[in-house]
């Protein structure tokens, strides 16, 4: 079956690959487009921009979202910015440099051709968004402003205060609304995809639950696009939204789509630390804060102890007694090292006993130097809303005392395996944005998620999908009375019935928290063989316990949030297990995946290029069976593979 | 901390609805209001599954349904009226960013859905706000095709103007303005979008149509008229001011004169 993993990367020089592929891709005549139906699941940056662009081309699009409005998708919460190789700052940025930084940041585990294309279309994304009326930050002369993010030495990040994701999503949502008004896109809010329908090996539709009436409904189409984001909520506590889930991805996986690099999850270094047992989610403090904030812990253990007992304040510790450990360890990049590096460095200091909050799991992010250097006004303009947010949550003002931060699960680089055209191993099924695996390798750089979501949705999928559809216009869209629809709906119904039949006493959230604890402990920031094996065992035990003890109150045919959560948790068990299996097999460290057995003497990641320079694509083999590993070798033809170095 | 939560329960759109009061105890003061609802729901699920409690006559209405998602104040999903105020007693926040330290220990807290004619109740505290989507579909966009834009730096926008546009664009579409307005008007919501675009050079050719169509759609969907009480701006979690309503009015008048 390995022949399914054909990446379809065009031949030729790197800079010409996308142009070449575009010239080969078949087209659909405008009159035939309206005969073709496309289902898009998810309304974040990827889904909204794809649906809007496809609708604009004249296809019939149905778009589904689990919230009450497409605008709630979690892209809305991205704070810091979006990268683009515009070189507006004249700091010698270029498409090549953005490509290079992204490959290096991903620790040489992403596809050269995909990443280069991403960098190529980054500029037009900014043009598009500005034309839509996205109010990016401006300099006094009226030109666009930029800032820096981790892992790079140029300023290429465009931003709209600390609400860049919100503004970009509102732009894509507006484009979507325009198509809804034009009648090319039909919007289905409060609908949740519960399975993929495959007929003759091709994706032909979905089964979705109307979340208000509770009814299962069938939707047929000529192609299906998954844009449902990442699966980091397997850890329960994360910076994801509460509704974010990996269920659509898992449904596709069970129907035959391979899953790429599931163990690559990003742990973001600057989140507000966990405060207690009753917490439901973690809040990110934008990476942009590391432009001006300095990260430190005390040098002296006695200061740590006094801080924990609240006998002294951070601001009372003199300069010479502070350990700016990122500046110390990584002089070239300082506080702007990539996320995985910054997260592990924080963990290292906390494990060594220098964590500064009561439970010893926090470090400082200090703005006192920036306030002195830039003045309060400038700092207010740059980070005002983030400071307010921090104050609202913690009741401590970053104007007076440094913020306390700690790493948290934030993004998943892994996802559904796709070829260069963003098509999965199931013909007619595409995956875009965070839902696919393709562009970020072992670690995503800051401000690149927004870039990828919009690249896929505005500029790549609307070009590649027609190639598949080009010979489909004479076929009527799938008949929802076909036996495959019948059968798939039956299976979904059986899953729901089984959940209600358990009739246990333990709430879904309680079990989800237990899964989260297992994931964080055994498949977290650092991993080892024994731990991963133990983790897999515990996940399986917990899944068995779930099926005997879960309580799903109410009935199917009503608005039932407990049922929604239970269905998602069933899939999180499978994702968690798959992440651990993948992490166990990848005996090297790379990017966010840190295997304790594979590190340098000074505690940095040690890759094993000889044995692991490939994409791990997992094939589902049935319930209770081990998945099968397929390898897509990563062939670096244009870039010199090197050890990632942020020290000099 | 301990609280009594007096919560609106309503099975579905047709049900009349009623209040039920529950007690929650041992709440951390750093817990958010939505986390307290999580804790309450845990409790209700436990009681509902407890045969002893059921035998004693405990008639659980099950866990309380409420909209929520990002829990960091930006998605605009949460929509609770707490002690008579949209998003509760703290200023400038959505419910997910409302923390229990703002309440008195032992207090009875009343929780209702956002009530307005244009926002029918789906269940308990969950309302249908698709009317907002429909207003934006009537014209809350700039008609630019994907891929047809000029270089971004060809459009110059003074810093202050971009900032003011951003002030309006910060709207999260929660509906607090509508729920607060005695007329159930959506003027602040419509103004946020119209004003944000009106401050930019992009999209001017369709500005008149935008203002006309969005206001007409708002009226059609059953939102009330604006009588300048300014209650909306007091309760807006994002601090959007009625200055934007003034700009909407100017845009609307200009559109009328251009007819």
mmCIF file of C-alpha atoms in Angstrom, chain A residues 49 52-53 56-57 67-74 76-77 79 86 88 126-128 130-144 160-161 163 166-167 170-171 173-175 177-178 180-181 187 189-190 212 239-244 275-284 381 389 391-395 458-459 504-510 551 553 558-562, chain B residues 11 25-28 30-32 35 38-39 41-42 45-46 49-51 62-72 74-77 90-93 97 99 101-102 122-123 126-130 132-133 136-138 140-153 155-160 162-167 169-174 189 193 196-197 200 202-203 238:
data_model
loop_
_atom_site.group_PDB
_atom_site.id
_atom_site.type_symbol
_atom_site.label_atom_id
_atom_site.label_comp_id
_atom_site.label_asym_id
_atom_site.label_seq_id
_atom_site.Cartn_x
_atom_site.Cartn_y
_atom_site.Cartn_z
ATOM 1 C CA UNK A 49 -10.910 31.258 2.845
ATOM 2 C CA UNK A 52 -15.069 31.767 -0.157
ATOM 3 C CA UNK A 53 -12.525 31.326 -2.950
ATOM 4 C CA UNK A 56 -16.243 32.834 -5.991
ATOM 5 C CA UNK A 57 -15.005 30.521 -8.766
ATOM 6 C CA UNK A 67 -20.342 26.871 16.617
ATOM 7 C CA UNK A 68 -23.253 29.250 16.207
ATOM 8 C CA UNK A 69 -21.316 31.287 13.656
ATOM 9 C CA UNK A 70 -18.309 30.711 11.380
ATOM 10 C CA UNK A 71 -16.634 33.650 13.105
ATOM 11 C CA UNK A 72 -16.119 31.686 16.340
ATOM 12 C CA UNK A 73 -13.547 29.298 14.834
ATOM 13 C CA UNK A 74 -10.395 29.229 16.928
ATOM 14 C CA UNK A 76 -9.942 34.009 15.958
ATOM 15 C CA UNK A 77 -7.737 33.651 19.012
ATOM 16 C CA UNK A 79 -2.706 36.945 18.710
ATOM 17 C CA UNK A 86 7.577 41.142 1.741
ATOM 18 C CA UNK A 88 9.179 45.872 3.572
ATOM 19 C CA UNK A 126 -1.057 40.214 2.907
ATOM 20 C CA UNK A 127 -2.221 41.995 -0.273
ATOM 21 C CA UNK A 128 -5.493 40.080 -0.162
ATOM 22 C CA UNK A 130 -5.372 44.509 3.190
ATOM 23 C CA UNK A 131 -7.743 44.740 0.224
ATOM 24 C CA UNK A 132 -10.442 43.116 2.376
ATOM 25 C CA UNK A 133 -10.057 45.873 4.941
ATOM 26 C CA UNK A 134 -8.008 44.091 7.595
ATOM 27 C CA UNK A 135 -6.690 46.943 9.768
ATOM 28 C CA UNK A 136 -3.068 45.880 10.115
ATOM 29 C CA UNK A 137 -0.803 48.067 12.233
ATOM 30 C CA UNK A 138 0.597 51.051 10.333
ATOM 31 C CA UNK A 139 3.568 53.311 10.735
ATOM 32 C CA UNK A 140 2.957 57.048 10.971
ATOM 33 C CA UNK A 141 3.658 57.412 7.268
ATOM 34 C CA UNK A 142 0.825 55.035 6.498
ATOM 35 C CA UNK A 143 2.971 52.053 5.494
ATOM 36 C CA UNK A 144 2.501 48.619 7.042
ATOM 37 C CA UNK A 160 -3.259 43.912 14.095
ATOM 38 C CA UNK A 161 -2.551 44.650 17.760
ATOM 39 C CA UNK A 163 -5.745 40.310 17.605
ATOM 40 C CA UNK A 166 -9.364 37.764 14.766
ATOM 41 C CA UNK A 167 -8.872 40.340 12.044
ATOM 42 C CA UNK A 170 -13.101 38.394 10.077
ATOM 43 C CA UNK A 171 -11.639 39.113 6.630
ATOM 44 C CA UNK A 173 -15.510 35.356 7.159
ATOM 45 C CA UNK A 174 -16.521 38.519 5.289
ATOM 46 C CA UNK A 175 -15.394 36.935 2.020
ATOM 47 C CA UNK A 177 -20.472 36.038 3.811
ATOM 48 C CA UNK A 178 -20.187 37.662 0.424
ATOM 49 C CA UNK A 180 -23.353 33.185 1.042
ATOM 50 C CA UNK A 181 -25.153 36.318 -0.155
ATOM 51 C CA UNK A 187 -23.583 27.831 5.601
ATOM 52 C CA UNK A 189 -23.769 26.537 11.633
ATOM 53 C CA UNK A 190 -24.222 24.209 14.634
ATOM 54 C CA UNK A 212 -29.896 21.824 17.699
ATOM 55 C CA UNK A 239 -4.570 26.985 24.577
ATOM 56 C CA UNK A 240 -7.113 25.497 22.156
ATOM 57 C CA UNK A 241 -10.768 26.495 22.336
ATOM 58 C CA UNK A 242 -13.047 24.199 24.283
ATOM 59 C CA UNK A 243 -14.765 22.954 21.122
ATOM 60 C CA UNK A 244 -11.518 22.303 19.216
ATOM 61 C CA UNK A 275 -3.596 28.024 38.791
ATOM 62 C CA UNK A 276 -5.653 25.202 40.169
ATOM 63 C CA UNK A 277 -7.690 22.044 39.873
ATOM 64 C CA UNK A 278 -10.800 23.809 38.616
ATOM 65 C CA UNK A 279 -9.110 25.214 35.544
ATOM 66 C CA UNK A 280 -10.645 24.482 32.157
ATOM 67 C CA UNK A 281 -8.131 25.999 29.797
ATOM 68 C CA UNK A 282 -4.792 27.737 29.465
ATOM 69 C CA UNK A 283 -4.337 31.197 28.071
ATOM 70 C CA UNK A 284 -1.573 32.092 25.717
ATOM 71 C CA UNK A 381 0.380 50.452 21.850
ATOM 72 C CA UNK A 389 -5.710 40.339 29.562
ATOM 73 C CA UNK A 391 -4.133 41.525 34.579
ATOM 74 C CA UNK A 392 -7.760 40.379 34.245
ATOM 75 C CA UNK A 393 -6.759 36.754 34.660
ATOM 76 C CA UNK A 394 -4.071 36.982 37.318
ATOM 77 C CA UNK A 395 -4.892 40.230 39.125
ATOM 78 C CA UNK A 458 -6.958 31.276 -0.740
ATOM 79 C CA UNK A 459 -4.175 30.228 -3.048
ATOM 80 C CA UNK A 504 -22.316 5.124 34.021
ATOM 81 C CA UNK A 505 -21.646 7.700 36.690
ATOM 82 C CA UNK A 506 -18.518 9.502 35.558
ATOM 83 C CA UNK A 507 -18.747 12.742 33.585
ATOM 84 C CA UNK A 508 -17.053 13.180 30.232
ATOM 85 C CA UNK A 509 -14.916 16.053 31.538
ATOM 86 C CA UNK A 510 -13.608 13.986 34.433
ATOM 87 C CA UNK A 551 -22.358 9.188 31.919
ATOM 88 C CA UNK A 553 -27.140 12.542 30.299
ATOM 89 C CA UNK A 558 -31.977 17.729 21.729
ATOM 90 C CA UNK A 559 -29.196 20.279 22.081
ATOM 91 C CA UNK A 560 -26.864 18.079 24.132
ATOM 92 C CA UNK A 561 -23.368 19.365 24.843
ATOM 93 C CA UNK A 562 -22.445 16.335 26.957
ATOM 94 C CA UNK B 11 -35.784 22.832 27.535
ATOM 95 C CA UNK B 25 -19.095 25.362 47.180
ATOM 96 C CA UNK B 26 -15.322 25.407 47.420
ATOM 97 C CA UNK B 27 -14.803 27.675 44.427
ATOM 98 C CA UNK B 28 -11.310 29.137 43.911
ATOM 99 C CA UNK B 30 -9.157 32.597 40.438
ATOM 100 C CA UNK B 31 -11.814 30.420 38.789
ATOM 101 C CA UNK B 32 -13.636 32.004 35.873
ATOM 102 C CA UNK B 35 -15.487 27.276 35.193
ATOM 103 C CA UNK B 38 -18.444 23.551 34.597
ATOM 104 C CA UNK B 39 -18.289 22.684 38.273
ATOM 105 C CA UNK B 41 -22.562 20.761 35.633
ATOM 106 C CA UNK B 42 -20.252 18.140 37.130
ATOM 107 C CA UNK B 45 -24.385 15.102 36.249
ATOM 108 C CA UNK B 46 -23.346 13.347 39.452
ATOM 109 C CA UNK B 49 -26.741 9.669 37.842
ATOM 110 C CA UNK B 50 -27.102 9.017 41.544
ATOM 111 C CA UNK B 51 -29.929 6.523 42.081
ATOM 112 C CA UNK B 62 -29.470 17.821 33.687
ATOM 113 C CA UNK B 63 -26.430 19.960 33.051
ATOM 114 C CA UNK B 64 -26.938 23.602 32.065
ATOM 115 C CA UNK B 65 -26.351 24.354 28.369
ATOM 116 C CA UNK B 66 -24.348 27.485 27.612
ATOM 117 C CA UNK B 67 -22.350 28.758 24.641
ATOM 118 C CA UNK B 68 -18.634 29.146 25.160
ATOM 119 C CA UNK B 69 -15.531 28.301 23.196
ATOM 120 C CA UNK B 70 -12.184 30.092 23.247
ATOM 121 C CA UNK B 71 -12.314 31.071 26.927
ATOM 122 C CA UNK B 72 -9.880 33.880 26.284
ATOM 123 C CA UNK B 74 -12.127 36.789 21.740
ATOM 124 C CA UNK B 75 -14.559 34.331 20.120
ATOM 125 C CA UNK B 76 -17.684 36.082 21.405
ATOM 126 C CA UNK B 77 -19.556 32.819 21.974
ATOM 127 C CA UNK B 90 -16.745 43.411 35.638
ATOM 128 C CA UNK B 91 -16.009 46.029 32.967
ATOM 129 C CA UNK B 92 -14.633 45.318 29.526
ATOM 130 C CA UNK B 93 -14.736 41.530 29.579
ATOM 131 C CA UNK B 97 -12.784 36.500 31.538
ATOM 132 C CA UNK B 99 -13.342 35.865 37.646
ATOM 133 C CA UNK B 101 -12.945 37.361 42.949
ATOM 134 C CA UNK B 102 -15.382 40.006 41.657
ATOM 135 C CA UNK B 122 -32.385 27.358 21.806
ATOM 136 C CA UNK B 123 -31.936 25.844 25.252
ATOM 137 C CA UNK B 126 -28.020 29.249 24.554
ATOM 138 C CA UNK B 127 -29.486 31.669 22.026
ATOM 139 C CA UNK B 128 -29.596 31.775 18.250
ATOM 140 C CA UNK B 129 -27.548 34.702 16.942
ATOM 141 C CA UNK B 130 -27.567 33.807 13.249
ATOM 142 C CA UNK B 132 -25.830 38.719 13.078
ATOM 143 C CA UNK B 133 -24.450 36.563 10.268
ATOM 144 C CA UNK B 136 -23.079 40.888 7.657
ATOM 145 C CA UNK B 137 -24.098 38.869 4.611
ATOM 146 C CA UNK B 138 -26.163 41.878 3.540
ATOM 147 C CA UNK B 140 -20.408 43.684 5.707
ATOM 148 C CA UNK B 141 -17.619 42.920 3.241
ATOM 149 C CA UNK B 142 -15.392 44.409 0.581
ATOM 150 C CA UNK B 143 -15.927 42.721 -2.772
ATOM 151 C CA UNK B 144 -12.386 41.798 -3.667
ATOM 152 C CA UNK B 145 -11.717 38.592 -5.546
ATOM 153 C CA UNK B 146 -9.048 36.254 -4.247
ATOM 154 C CA UNK B 147 -5.800 37.065 -5.983
ATOM 155 C CA UNK B 148 -6.856 40.377 -7.503
ATOM 156 C CA UNK B 149 -5.370 42.677 -4.883
ATOM 157 C CA UNK B 150 -2.585 45.166 -5.495
ATOM 158 C CA UNK B 151 0.553 45.284 -3.385
ATOM 159 C CA UNK B 152 -0.432 45.971 0.201
ATOM 160 C CA UNK B 153 1.832 49.016 0.592
ATOM 161 C CA UNK B 155 -2.704 51.577 -0.012
ATOM 162 C CA UNK B 156 -1.433 54.026 2.572
ATOM 163 C CA UNK B 157 -3.465 54.492 5.718
ATOM 164 C CA UNK B 158 -2.432 56.961 8.424
ATOM 165 C CA UNK B 159 -1.549 55.298 11.726
ATOM 166 C CA UNK B 160 -4.359 56.987 13.670
ATOM 167 C CA UNK B 162 -5.868 52.388 11.080
ATOM 168 C CA UNK B 163 -5.992 52.396 14.876
ATOM 169 C CA UNK B 164 -9.507 53.833 14.928
ATOM 170 C CA UNK B 165 -10.649 51.314 12.348
ATOM 171 C CA UNK B 166 -9.150 48.610 14.552
ATOM 172 C CA UNK B 167 -11.057 49.972 17.574
ATOM 173 C CA UNK B 169 -13.040 45.968 14.187
ATOM 174 C CA UNK B 170 -12.437 44.607 17.695
ATOM 175 C CA UNK B 171 -16.153 43.710 17.896
ATOM 176 C CA UNK B 172 -16.519 40.026 18.826
ATOM 177 C CA UNK B 173 -20.140 39.729 17.718
ATOM 178 C CA UNK B 174 -21.341 38.550 21.116
ATOM 179 C CA UNK B 189 -22.933 45.860 16.086
ATOM 180 C CA UNK B 193 -18.526 46.891 10.943
ATOM 181 C CA UNK B 196 -14.358 50.068 10.650
ATOM 182 C CA UNK B 197 -14.623 49.888 6.855
ATOM 183 C CA UNK B 200 -10.377 52.860 5.380
ATOM 184 C CA UNK B 202 -10.684 50.301 0.593
ATOM 185 C CA UNK B 203 -14.232 49.414 -0.372
ATOM 186 C CA UNK B 238 -14.525 45.480 23.711
#
